[in-house]
Amino acid sequence: MQTFPLFLNLQGRRALVVGGGEPAARKVELLLSAGAQVSLIAATVEGEIAQLIGEARISWAGRSFDEAELEGVSLVIVATEDEALQARVSQAAQLRCLPVNVVDRPALSSFIMPAIVDRAPITIAISSGGTAPALARRIRAEIERSLPAALGRLARFAEIFREQVRRTLVVPRARRRFWDRVFESRIGELALAGDEIGARRELIRLLDGVRHETPQAGMVHLVGAGPGDPDLLTLKAHRLLQRADVVVYDRLVSAEVLAMARRDAERVYVGKRRANHCVPQDEINDRLVALARAGKSVVRLKGGDPFVFGRGGEEVEALVEAGIAVEVVPGITAALGCAATAGIPLTHRDHAQACVFVTGHLKNGSVDLDWQTLARPRQTVVIYMGVNALSMISSQLVAHGLPLSTPVALIENGTTDRERRVVGTLSNIERQANKAGLDGPTLCVVGEVVGLAHSRDREIRFESRVGL
């Protein structure tokens, strides 16, 4: 984040606005709605500003700015075209550590005025950090259309029972689950529709039932995080991340995907990096079981798809054996995501009638694969975790019949902003990989379809960049 979002309580506090035109009027309107006492400095006033002064809703502090006006002020907004005055007021306010916003001048501002969706008491603020206010307004319009106009009614209804629910359900996790059930059930629908009596009756019944419920064991969801791009996360995966008490994740899960988890969810890192295992698999299994037995909703977030070289099968077996409920939510595996962004069709009528996924992970210094099958013509071979074994992979594929000229693509951090690609052939791909210094998660694609890939700016081409 470039700026830290917060909501400032201005009830009964003084706010100073510099400017008397339409931009100032919009800011004054927002300040008044937040309960602020507004003072105005302007050489001239017009329209709505003049009317507000006439109605004594704001005070006119004078025509010229005097630093003494900043005494007792909690917030300053500058909405004038006078650049010298903008700079003067901004400097004076910031010297006093007063939050100041200069309209359309983020460099002079200590805070940004967001685009606001008002469903009082629900308030949603959208900011582009001052870079694209028009985009923030467009996002606001989209949110406005998607939220019920009566959403504030639901918030006020929940406020009535907040303290009672807190006393009844002492554990925070139990309270959160209770409110989730309220807002997702008929209770929420009744409150939105204005039937407060019916909603109260249903909520009391639900709260009484929850009070006498026997604590249940939690559940583990093995969720595919995809290859890295958060836009490739499934809707179900996103929903589960928003509800999880604990997120257990590994190194292949991108920071952008992890950020979609609920802010107060516990995060447990069990990352693995080639031969350096942060947490052994047996210990991961035991931890998942223990978390579920503690009654927690657990998301085991795994890069790509849990059942494609993710050891998800082992974790499912351990959970089932322990009597823990488990659900597998598939994700877009790296082969599909990386090939798509690289423009490589994994199958093609003229070049590849089959596609094979294998792991190139070294074990005892070797890769135990069916090389004869992998070296068949007119197929695509996708190799996970194969960068360290490129020499062996290339030599074995050539020894079993593939030409040295067979195209190969290495895709590092595929689908993310950090994606890099090295394209070559079986004869030179190892040297190219060494030159490129690939260090992130890398997928290897072997086959004629690599030659069909579209050229991209992030591609490291053998001829032009590697220099071999």
mmCIF file with all atom_site columns, C-alpha atoms in Angstrom, residues 207-278:
data_model
loop_
_atom_site.group_PDB
_atom_site.id
_atom_site.type_symbol
_atom_site.label_atom_id
_atom_site.label_alt_id
_atom_site.label_comp_id
_atom_site.label_asym_id
_atom_site.label_entity_id
_atom_site.label_seq_id
_atom_site.pdbx_PDB_ins_code
_atom_site.Cartn_x
_atom_site.Cartn_y
_atom_site.Cartn_z
_atom_site.occupancy
_atom_site.B_iso_or_equiv
_atom_site.pdbx_formal_charge
_atom_site.auth_seq_id
_atom_site.auth_comp_id
_atom_site.auth_asym_id
_atom_site.auth_atom_id
_atom_site.pdbx_PDB_model_num
ATOM 1  C CA . LEU A 1 207 ? -28.350 -17.722 19.089  1.00 0.00 ? 207 LEU A CA 1
ATOM 2  C CA . ASP A 1 208 ? -30.132 -20.006 21.535  1.00 0.00 ? 208 ASP A CA 1
ATOM 3  C CA . GLY A 1 209 ? -29.408 -22.995 19.317  1.00 0.00 ? 209 GLY A CA 1
ATOM 4  C CA . VAL A 1 210 ? -25.738 -22.111 18.912  1.00 0.00 ? 210 VAL A CA 1
ATOM 5  C CA . ARG A 1 211 ? -25.371 -21.741 22.692  1.00 0.00 ? 211 ARG A CA 1
ATOM 6  C CA . HIS A 1 212 ? -26.284 -25.404 23.168  1.00 0.00 ? 212 HIS A CA 1
ATOM 7  C CA . GLU A 1 213 ? -24.399 -26.808 20.192  1.00 0.00 ? 213 GLU A CA 1
ATOM 8  C CA . THR A 1 214 ? -21.663 -29.344 20.857  1.00 0.00 ? 214 THR A CA 1
ATOM 9  C CA . PRO A 1 215 ? -18.339 -28.034 19.533  1.00 0.00 ? 215 PRO A CA 1
ATOM 10 C CA . GLN A 1 216 ? -17.577 -29.698 16.237  1.00 0.00 ? 216 GLN A CA 1
ATOM 11 C CA . ALA A 1 217 ? -14.254 -30.651 14.734  1.00 0.00 ? 217 ALA A CA 1
ATOM 12 C CA . GLY A 1 218 ? -13.076 -28.337 12.018  1.00 0.00 ? 218 GLY A CA 1
ATOM 13 C CA . MET A 1 219 ? -12.593 -29.096 8.356   1.00 0.00 ? 219 MET A CA 1
ATOM 14 C CA . VAL A 1 220 ? -9.618  -28.923 6.025   1.00 0.00 ? 220 VAL A CA 1
ATOM 15 C CA . HIS A 1 221 ? -9.928  -27.606 2.483   1.00 0.00 ? 221 HIS A CA 1
ATOM 16 C CA . LEU A 1 222 ? -7.059  -28.463 0.139   1.00 0.00 ? 222 LEU A CA 1
ATOM 17 C CA . VAL A 1 223 ? -7.210  -25.453 -2.170  1.00 0.00 ? 223 VAL A CA 1
ATOM 18 C CA . GLY A 1 224 ? -5.336  -24.983 -5.417  1.00 0.00 ? 224 GLY A CA 1
ATOM 19 C CA . ALA A 1 225 ? -3.793  -21.494 -5.449  1.00 0.00 ? 225 ALA A CA 1
ATOM 20 C CA . GLY A 1 226 ? -3.022  -21.617 -9.171  1.00 0.00 ? 226 GLY A CA 1
ATOM 21 C CA . PRO A 1 227 ? 0.321   -20.650 -10.700 1.00 0.00 ? 227 PRO A CA 1
ATOM 22 C CA . GLY A 1 228 ? 0.526   -17.186 -9.127  1.00 0.00 ? 228 GLY A CA 1
ATOM 23 C CA . ASP A 1 229 ? -1.832  -14.751 -10.842 1.00 0.00 ? 229 ASP A CA 1
ATOM 24 C CA . PRO A 1 230 ? -4.577  -13.949 -8.288  1.00 0.00 ? 230 PRO A CA 1
ATOM 25 C CA . ASP A 1 231 ? -7.098  -13.486 -11.105 1.00 0.00 ? 231 ASP A CA 1
ATOM 26 C CA . LEU A 1 232 ? -6.771  -17.210 -11.848 1.00 0.00 ? 232 LEU A CA 1
ATOM 27 C CA . LEU A 1 233 ? -7.986  -18.196 -8.378  1.00 0.00 ? 233 LEU A CA 1
ATOM 28 C CA . THR A 1 234 ? -11.377 -19.922 -8.467  1.00 0.00 ? 234 THR A CA 1
ATOM 29 C CA . LEU A 1 235 ? -14.426 -18.273 -6.900  1.00 0.00 ? 235 LEU A CA 1
ATOM 30 C CA . LYS A 1 236 ? -14.749 -21.135 -4.421  1.00 0.00 ? 236 LYS A CA 1
ATOM 31 C CA . ALA A 1 237 ? -11.099 -20.798 -3.384  1.00 0.00 ? 237 ALA A CA 1
ATOM 32 C CA . HIS A 1 238 ? -11.563 -17.086 -2.764  1.00 0.00 ? 238 HIS A CA 1
ATOM 33 C CA . ARG A 1 239 ? -14.689 -17.712 -0.705  1.00 0.00 ? 239 ARG A CA 1
ATOM 34 C CA . LEU A 1 240 ? -12.930 -20.296 1.465   1.00 0.00 ? 240 LEU A CA 1
ATOM 35 C CA . LEU A 1 241 ? -9.958  -17.985 2.031   1.00 0.00 ? 241 LEU A CA 1
ATOM 36 C CA . GLN A 1 242 ? -12.350 -15.338 3.292   1.00 0.00 ? 242 GLN A CA 1
ATOM 37 C CA . ARG A 1 243 ? -13.815 -17.784 5.837   1.00 0.00 ? 243 ARG A CA 1
ATOM 38 C CA . ALA A 1 244 ? -10.726 -19.672 6.983   1.00 0.00 ? 244 ALA A CA 1
ATOM 39 C CA . ASP A 1 245 ? -9.473  -19.486 10.560  1.00 0.00 ? 245 ASP A CA 1
ATOM 40 C CA . VAL A 1 246 ? -6.049  -20.758 9.478   1.00 0.00 ? 246 VAL A CA 1
ATOM 41 C CA . VAL A 1 247 ? -4.238  -20.727 6.130   1.00 0.00 ? 247 VAL A CA 1
ATOM 42 C CA . VAL A 1 248 ? -1.413  -23.248 5.776   1.00 0.00 ? 248 VAL A CA 1
ATOM 43 C CA . TYR A 1 249 ? 0.638   -22.347 2.702   1.00 0.00 ? 249 TYR A CA 1
ATOM 44 C CA . ASP A 1 250 ? 3.869   -23.196 0.915   1.00 0.00 ? 250 ASP A CA 1
ATOM 45 C CA . ARG A 1 251 ? 6.517   -21.348 -1.094  1.00 0.00 ? 251 ARG A CA 1
ATOM 46 C CA . LEU A 1 252 ? 4.740   -21.679 -4.421  1.00 0.00 ? 252 LEU A CA 1
ATOM 47 C CA . VAL A 1 253 ? 1.762   -19.612 -3.232  1.00 0.00 ? 253 VAL A CA 1
ATOM 48 C CA . SER A 1 254 ? 2.160   -16.044 -4.454  1.00 0.00 ? 254 SER A CA 1
ATOM 49 C CA . ALA A 1 255 ? 1.903   -13.124 -2.039  1.00 0.00 ? 255 ALA A CA 1
ATOM 50 C CA . GLU A 1 256 ? -0.963  -11.727 -4.126  1.00 0.00 ? 256 GLU A CA 1
ATOM 51 C CA . VAL A 1 257 ? -3.028  -14.898 -3.648  1.00 0.00 ? 257 VAL A CA 1
ATOM 52 C CA . LEU A 1 258 ? -2.196  -15.115 0.059   1.00 0.00 ? 258 LEU A CA 1
ATOM 53 C CA . ALA A 1 259 ? -3.379  -11.511 0.479   1.00 0.00 ? 259 ALA A CA 1
ATOM 54 C CA . MET A 1 260 ? -6.897  -12.666 -0.414  1.00 0.00 ? 260 MET A CA 1
ATOM 55 C CA . ALA A 1 261 ? -7.195  -14.495 2.907   1.00 0.00 ? 261 ALA A CA 1
ATOM 56 C CA . ARG A 1 262 ? -9.151  -12.884 5.730   1.00 0.00 ? 262 ARG A CA 1
ATOM 57 C CA . ARG A 1 263 ? -6.963  -10.294 7.447   1.00 0.00 ? 263 ARG A CA 1
ATOM 58 C CA . ASP A 1 264 ? -7.256  -11.874 10.893  1.00 0.00 ? 264 ASP A CA 1
ATOM 59 C CA . ALA A 1 265 ? -6.730  -15.462 9.713   1.00 0.00 ? 265 ALA A CA 1
ATOM 60 C CA . GLU A 1 266 ? -3.710  -17.229 11.196  1.00 0.00 ? 266 GLU A CA 1
ATOM 61 C CA . ARG A 1 267 ? -1.035  -17.903 8.567   1.00 0.00 ? 267 ARG A CA 1
ATOM 62 C CA . VAL A 1 268 ? 1.220   -20.950 8.875   1.00 0.00 ? 268 VAL A CA 1
ATOM 63 C CA . TYR A 1 269 ? 4.169   -21.234 6.478   1.00 0.00 ? 269 TYR A CA 1
ATOM 64 C CA . VAL A 1 270 ? 5.324   -24.746 5.645   1.00 0.00 ? 270 VAL A CA 1
ATOM 65 C CA . GLY A 1 271 ? 7.313   -23.829 2.539   1.00 0.00 ? 271 GLY A CA 1
ATOM 66 C CA . LYS A 1 272 ? 9.590   -26.114 0.657   1.00 0.00 ? 272 LYS A CA 1
ATOM 67 C CA . ARG A 1 273 ? 12.449  -25.065 -1.603  1.00 0.00 ? 273 ARG A CA 1
ATOM 68 C CA . ARG A 1 274 ? 14.038  -27.859 -3.590  1.00 0.00 ? 274 ARG A CA 1
ATOM 69 C CA . ALA A 1 275 ? 16.155  -29.979 -1.226  1.00 0.00 ? 275 ALA A CA 1
ATOM 70 C CA . ASN A 1 276 ? 15.493  -27.627 1.701   1.00 0.00 ? 276 ASN A CA 1
ATOM 71 C CA . HIS A 1 277 ? 12.221  -28.684 3.342   1.00 0.00 ? 277 HIS A CA 1
ATOM 72 C CA . CYS A 1 278 ? 11.068  -26.130 5.892   1.00 0.00 ? 278 CYS A CA 1
#
